PDB file of C-alpha atoms in Angstrom:
ATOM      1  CA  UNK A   1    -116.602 253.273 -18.118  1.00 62.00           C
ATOM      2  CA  UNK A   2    -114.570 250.672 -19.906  1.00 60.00           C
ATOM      3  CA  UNK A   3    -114.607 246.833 -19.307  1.00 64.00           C
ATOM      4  CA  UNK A   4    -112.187 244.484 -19.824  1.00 55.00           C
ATOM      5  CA  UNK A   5    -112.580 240.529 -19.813  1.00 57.00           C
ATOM      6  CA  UNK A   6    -110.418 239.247 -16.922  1.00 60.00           C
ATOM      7  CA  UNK A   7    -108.799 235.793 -17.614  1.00 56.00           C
ATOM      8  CA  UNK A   8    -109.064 232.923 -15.735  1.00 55.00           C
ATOM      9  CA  UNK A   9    -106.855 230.033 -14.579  1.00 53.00           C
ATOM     10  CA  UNK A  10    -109.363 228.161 -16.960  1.00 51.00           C
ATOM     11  CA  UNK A  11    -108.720 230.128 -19.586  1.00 51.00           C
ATOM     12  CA  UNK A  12    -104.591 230.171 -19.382  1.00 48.00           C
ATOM     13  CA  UNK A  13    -104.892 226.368 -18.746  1.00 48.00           C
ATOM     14  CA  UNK A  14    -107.149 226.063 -22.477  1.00 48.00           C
ATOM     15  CA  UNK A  15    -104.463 228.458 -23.854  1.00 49.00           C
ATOM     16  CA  UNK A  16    -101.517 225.834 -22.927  1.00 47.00           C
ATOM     17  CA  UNK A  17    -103.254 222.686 -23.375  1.00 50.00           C
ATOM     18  CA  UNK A  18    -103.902 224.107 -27.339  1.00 47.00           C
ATOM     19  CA  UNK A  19    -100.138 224.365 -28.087  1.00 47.00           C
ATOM     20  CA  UNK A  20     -98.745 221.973 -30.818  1.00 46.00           C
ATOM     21  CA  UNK A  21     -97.726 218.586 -30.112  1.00 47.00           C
ATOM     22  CA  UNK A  22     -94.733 219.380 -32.148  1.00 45.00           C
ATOM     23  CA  UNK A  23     -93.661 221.091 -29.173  1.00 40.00           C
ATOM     24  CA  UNK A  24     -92.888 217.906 -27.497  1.00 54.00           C
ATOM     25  CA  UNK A  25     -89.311 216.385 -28.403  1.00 73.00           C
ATOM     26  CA  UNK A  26     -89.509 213.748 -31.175  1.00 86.00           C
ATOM     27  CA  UNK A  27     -87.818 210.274 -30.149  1.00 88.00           C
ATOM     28  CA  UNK A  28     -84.472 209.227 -31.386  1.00 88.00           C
ATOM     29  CA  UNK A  29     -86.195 206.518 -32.477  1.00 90.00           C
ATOM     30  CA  UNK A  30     -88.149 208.519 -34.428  1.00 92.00           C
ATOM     31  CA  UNK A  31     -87.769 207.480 -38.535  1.00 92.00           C
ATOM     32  CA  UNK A  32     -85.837 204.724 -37.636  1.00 93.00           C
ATOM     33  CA  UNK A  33     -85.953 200.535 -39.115  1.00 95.00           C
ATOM     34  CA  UNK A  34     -84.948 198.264 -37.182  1.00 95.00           C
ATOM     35  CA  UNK A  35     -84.511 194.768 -38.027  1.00 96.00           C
ATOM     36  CA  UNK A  36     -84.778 192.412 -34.749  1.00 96.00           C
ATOM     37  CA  UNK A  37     -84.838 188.876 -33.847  1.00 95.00           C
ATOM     38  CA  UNK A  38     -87.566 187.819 -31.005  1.00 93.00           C
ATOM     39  CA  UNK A  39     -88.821 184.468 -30.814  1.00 92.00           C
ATOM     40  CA  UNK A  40     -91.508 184.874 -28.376  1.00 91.00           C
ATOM     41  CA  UNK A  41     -94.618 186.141 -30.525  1.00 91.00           C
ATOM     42  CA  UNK A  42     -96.137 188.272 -27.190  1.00 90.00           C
ATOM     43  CA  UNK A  43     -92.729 190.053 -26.678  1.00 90.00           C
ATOM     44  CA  UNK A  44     -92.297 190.542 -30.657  1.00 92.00           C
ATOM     45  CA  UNK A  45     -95.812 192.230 -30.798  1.00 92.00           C
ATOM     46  CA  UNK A  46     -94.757 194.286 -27.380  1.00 90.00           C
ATOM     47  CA  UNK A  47     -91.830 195.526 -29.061  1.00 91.00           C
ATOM     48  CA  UNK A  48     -93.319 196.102 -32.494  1.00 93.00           C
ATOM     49  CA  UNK A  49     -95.710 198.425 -31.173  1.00 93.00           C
ATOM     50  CA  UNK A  50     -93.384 200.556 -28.599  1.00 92.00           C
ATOM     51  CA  UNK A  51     -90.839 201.006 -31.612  1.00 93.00           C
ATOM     52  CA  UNK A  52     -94.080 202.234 -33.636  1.00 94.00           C
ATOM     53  CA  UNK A  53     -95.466 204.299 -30.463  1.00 94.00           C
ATOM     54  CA  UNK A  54     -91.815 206.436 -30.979  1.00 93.00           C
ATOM     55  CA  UNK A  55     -91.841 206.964 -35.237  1.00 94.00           C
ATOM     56  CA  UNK A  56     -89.778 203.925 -35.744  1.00 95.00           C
ATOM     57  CA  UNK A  57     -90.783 200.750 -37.972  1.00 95.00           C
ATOM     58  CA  UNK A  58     -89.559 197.213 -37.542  1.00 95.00           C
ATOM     59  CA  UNK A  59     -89.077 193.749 -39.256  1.00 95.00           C
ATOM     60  CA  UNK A  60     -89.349 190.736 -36.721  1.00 96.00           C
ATOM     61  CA  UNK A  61     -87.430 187.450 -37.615  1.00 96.00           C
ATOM     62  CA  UNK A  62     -88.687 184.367 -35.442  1.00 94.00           C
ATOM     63  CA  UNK A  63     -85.065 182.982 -35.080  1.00 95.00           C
ATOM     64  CA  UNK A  64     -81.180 183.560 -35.526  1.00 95.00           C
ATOM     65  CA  UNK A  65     -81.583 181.766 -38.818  1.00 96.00           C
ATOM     66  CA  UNK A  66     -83.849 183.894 -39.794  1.00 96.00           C
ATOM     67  CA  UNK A  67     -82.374 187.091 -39.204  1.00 96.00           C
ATOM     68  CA  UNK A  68     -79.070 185.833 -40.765  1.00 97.00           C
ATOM     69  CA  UNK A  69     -81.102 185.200 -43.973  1.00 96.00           C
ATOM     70  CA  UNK A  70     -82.655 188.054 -43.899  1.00 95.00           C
ATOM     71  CA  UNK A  71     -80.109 190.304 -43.561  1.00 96.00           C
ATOM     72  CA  UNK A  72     -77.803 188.989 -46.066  1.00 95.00           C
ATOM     73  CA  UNK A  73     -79.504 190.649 -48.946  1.00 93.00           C
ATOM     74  CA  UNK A  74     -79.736 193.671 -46.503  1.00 94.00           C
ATOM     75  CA  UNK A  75     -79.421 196.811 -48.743  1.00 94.00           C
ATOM     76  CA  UNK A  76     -77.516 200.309 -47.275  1.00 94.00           C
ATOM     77  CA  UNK A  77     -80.247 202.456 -45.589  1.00 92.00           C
ATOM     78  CA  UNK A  78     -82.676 199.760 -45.213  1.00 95.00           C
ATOM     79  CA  UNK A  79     -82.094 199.126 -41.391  1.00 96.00           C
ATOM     80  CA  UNK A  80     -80.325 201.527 -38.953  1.00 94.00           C
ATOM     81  CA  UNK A  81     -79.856 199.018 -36.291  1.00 94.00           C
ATOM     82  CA  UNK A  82     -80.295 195.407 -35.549  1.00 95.00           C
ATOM     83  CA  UNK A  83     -82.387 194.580 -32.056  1.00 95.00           C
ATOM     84  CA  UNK A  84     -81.291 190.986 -31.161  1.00 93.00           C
ATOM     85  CA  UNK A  85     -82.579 188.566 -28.550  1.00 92.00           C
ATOM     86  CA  UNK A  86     -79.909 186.097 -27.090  1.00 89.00           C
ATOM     87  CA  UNK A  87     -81.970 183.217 -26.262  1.00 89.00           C
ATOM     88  CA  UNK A  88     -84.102 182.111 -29.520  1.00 88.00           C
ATOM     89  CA  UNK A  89     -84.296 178.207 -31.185  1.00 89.00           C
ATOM     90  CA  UNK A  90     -82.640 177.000 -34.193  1.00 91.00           C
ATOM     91  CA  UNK A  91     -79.768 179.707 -33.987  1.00 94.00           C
ATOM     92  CA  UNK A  92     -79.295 182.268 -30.912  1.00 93.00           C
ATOM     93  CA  UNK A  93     -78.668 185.476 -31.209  1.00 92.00           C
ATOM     94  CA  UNK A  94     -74.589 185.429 -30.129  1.00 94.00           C
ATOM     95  CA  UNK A  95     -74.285 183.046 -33.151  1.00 96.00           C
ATOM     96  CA  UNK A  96     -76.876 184.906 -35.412  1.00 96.00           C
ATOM     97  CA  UNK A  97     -74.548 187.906 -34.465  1.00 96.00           C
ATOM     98  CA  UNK A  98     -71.273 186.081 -35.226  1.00 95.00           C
ATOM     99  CA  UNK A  99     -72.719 185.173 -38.559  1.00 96.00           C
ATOM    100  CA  UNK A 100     -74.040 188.814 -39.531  1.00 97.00           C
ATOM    101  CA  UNK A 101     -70.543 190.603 -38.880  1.00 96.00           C
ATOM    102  CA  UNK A 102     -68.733 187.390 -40.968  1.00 95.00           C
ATOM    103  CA  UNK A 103     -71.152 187.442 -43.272  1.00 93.00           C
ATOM    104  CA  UNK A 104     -70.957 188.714 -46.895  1.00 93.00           C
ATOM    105  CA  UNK A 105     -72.837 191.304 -46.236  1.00 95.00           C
ATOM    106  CA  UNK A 106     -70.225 194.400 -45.780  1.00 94.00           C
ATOM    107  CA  UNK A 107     -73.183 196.106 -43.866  1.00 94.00           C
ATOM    108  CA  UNK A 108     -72.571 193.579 -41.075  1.00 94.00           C
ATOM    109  CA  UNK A 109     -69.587 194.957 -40.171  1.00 93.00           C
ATOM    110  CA  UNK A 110     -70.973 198.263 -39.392  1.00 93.00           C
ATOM    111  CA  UNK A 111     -74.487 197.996 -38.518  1.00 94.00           C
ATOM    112  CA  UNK A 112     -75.169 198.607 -34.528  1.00 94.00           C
ATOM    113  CA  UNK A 113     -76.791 195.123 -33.108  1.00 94.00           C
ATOM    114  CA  UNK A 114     -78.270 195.608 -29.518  1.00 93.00           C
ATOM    115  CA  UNK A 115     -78.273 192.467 -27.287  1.00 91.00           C
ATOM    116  CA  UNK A 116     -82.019 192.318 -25.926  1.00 88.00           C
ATOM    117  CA  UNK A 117     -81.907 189.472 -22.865  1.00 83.00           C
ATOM    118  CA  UNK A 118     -83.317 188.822 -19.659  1.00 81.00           C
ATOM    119  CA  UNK A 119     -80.228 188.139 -18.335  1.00 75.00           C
ATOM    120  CA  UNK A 120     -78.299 190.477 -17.275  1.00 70.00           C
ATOM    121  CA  UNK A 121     -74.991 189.164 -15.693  1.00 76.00           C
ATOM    122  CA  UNK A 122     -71.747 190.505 -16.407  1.00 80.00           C
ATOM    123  CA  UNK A 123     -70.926 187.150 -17.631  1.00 84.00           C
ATOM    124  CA  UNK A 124     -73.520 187.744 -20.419  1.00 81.00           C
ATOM    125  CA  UNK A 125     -72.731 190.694 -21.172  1.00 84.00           C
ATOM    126  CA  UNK A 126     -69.423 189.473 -21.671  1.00 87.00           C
ATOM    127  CA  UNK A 127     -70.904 187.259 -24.521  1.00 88.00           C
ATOM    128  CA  UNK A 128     -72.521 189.694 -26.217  1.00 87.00           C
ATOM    129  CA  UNK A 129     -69.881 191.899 -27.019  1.00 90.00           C
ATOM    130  CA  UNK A 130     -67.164 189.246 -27.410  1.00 91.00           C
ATOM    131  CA  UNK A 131     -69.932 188.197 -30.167  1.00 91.00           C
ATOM    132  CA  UNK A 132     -69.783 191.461 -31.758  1.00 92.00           C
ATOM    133  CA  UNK A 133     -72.425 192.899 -30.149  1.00 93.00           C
ATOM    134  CA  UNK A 134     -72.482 197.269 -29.435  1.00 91.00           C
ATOM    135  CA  UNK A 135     -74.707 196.541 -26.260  1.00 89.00           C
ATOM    136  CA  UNK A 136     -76.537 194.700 -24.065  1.00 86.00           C
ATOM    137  CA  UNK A 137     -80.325 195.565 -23.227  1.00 86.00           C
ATOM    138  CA  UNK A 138     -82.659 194.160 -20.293  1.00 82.00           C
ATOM    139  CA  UNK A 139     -85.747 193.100 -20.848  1.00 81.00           C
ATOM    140  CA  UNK A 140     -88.278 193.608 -20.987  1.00 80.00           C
ATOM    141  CA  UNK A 141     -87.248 196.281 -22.989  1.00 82.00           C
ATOM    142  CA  UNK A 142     -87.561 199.761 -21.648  1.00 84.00           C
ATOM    143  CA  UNK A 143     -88.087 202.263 -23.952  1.00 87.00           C
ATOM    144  CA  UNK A 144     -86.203 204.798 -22.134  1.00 89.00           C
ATOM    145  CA  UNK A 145     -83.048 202.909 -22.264  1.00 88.00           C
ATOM    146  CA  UNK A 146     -83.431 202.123 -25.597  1.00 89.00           C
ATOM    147  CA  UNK A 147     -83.780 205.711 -27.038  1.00 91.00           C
ATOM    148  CA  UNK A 148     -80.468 206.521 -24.747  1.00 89.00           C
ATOM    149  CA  UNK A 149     -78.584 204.071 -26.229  1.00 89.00           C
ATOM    150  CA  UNK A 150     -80.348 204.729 -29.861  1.00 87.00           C
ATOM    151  CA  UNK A 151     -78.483 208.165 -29.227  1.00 86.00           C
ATOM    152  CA  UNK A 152     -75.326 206.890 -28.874  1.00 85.00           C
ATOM    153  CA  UNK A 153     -75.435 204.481 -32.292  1.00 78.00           C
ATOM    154  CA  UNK A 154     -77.577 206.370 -34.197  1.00 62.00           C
ATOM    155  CA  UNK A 155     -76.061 207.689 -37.368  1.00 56.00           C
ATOM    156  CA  UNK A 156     -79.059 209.418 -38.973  1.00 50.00           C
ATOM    157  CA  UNK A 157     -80.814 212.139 -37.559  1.00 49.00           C
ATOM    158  CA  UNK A 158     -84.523 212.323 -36.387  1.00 47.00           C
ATOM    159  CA  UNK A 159     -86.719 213.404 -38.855  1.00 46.00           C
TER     160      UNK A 159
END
C-alpha cells in the first residue's frame, strides 16, 4: 500500500506567504528625487520617511528662499519633481514657484511642482496653478494620492 502526504491549509498558506516580495507592485515613486519645501520640521520628517517607505529619496528646504537657491544650480536628472508647501516664512511657496519657472534655471520651466497645503479651496487652488503650479495636494499628504498623481507627471519609469 502506498502513502501519500496530504496537504494542509497550513501548508498552502506557508507555500503563499514564501512568494517574493517582488511580486508586489513597486511604487511610482519608486527611484524617484524629489526636491520639496516644508517648513514645519515634524511634517518634513513625516514626509521624508513616506517618500523613503515607497523607493524615493528627498531634499527638504526650510523655506521658499531656500528652495529657490537651491534649485538654481539644479542639474538635469537630479530631481524629477518639486513637492512644495504654500504656506512657509521668508518666501511662500506660490512665490518660490513663480521664481523657479522665471528663474535661470531652464529646468524650471519643465520640472512638475506639486502644491502640498492644508487648504484646499478652489480659491487656492486657483493660486497654485495661476503660480505655475501642475497640482494641488492636501495635507497631510496621502501617499495614495501622491503616487496617482506621480503617475500622471512622472517622466521616468520605475526602476
Amino acid at each position: 500500500m502506498l502513502e501519500f502526504p496530504i496537504a494542509t491549509e497550513s501548508d498552502h498558506a506557508q507555500k503563499v506567504q514564501a512568494l517574493p516580495e517582488e511580486a508586489e507592485e513597486t511604487s511610482p515613486l519608486s527611484g524617484m528625487k524629489f526636491l520639496c519645501a516644508e517648513d514645519n520640521a515634524i511634517n518634513a520628517e513625516i514626509l521624508e520617511l513616506l517618500l523613503e517607505s515607497k523607493g524615493a529619496s528627498c531634499t527638504i528646504c526650510s523655506n521658499g528662499q531656500e528652495i529657490v537657491d537651491a534649485f538654481a544650480s539644479v542639474k538635469p536628472g537630479e530631481y524629477d519633481m518639486i513637492l512644495m508647501d504654500v504656506q512657509m516664512p521668508v518666501m511662500d511657496g506660490l512665490e518660490a514657484t513663480r521664481r523657479i519657472r522665471n528663474g535661470e534655471n531652464p529646468l524650471g520651466r519643465i520640472i512638475p511642482i506639486l502644491a502640498m497645503t492644508a487648504n484646499a479651496f478652489l480659491e487656492d487652488m486657483q493660486k497654485s496653478k495661476e503660480a505655475g503650479m501642475d497640482e494641488h495636494l492636501s495635507k497631510p499628504v496621502d501617499i495614495a494620492a501622491l503616487e496617482q498623481t506621480v503617475k500622471r507627471f512622472r517622466v521616468t519609469s520605475p526602476h
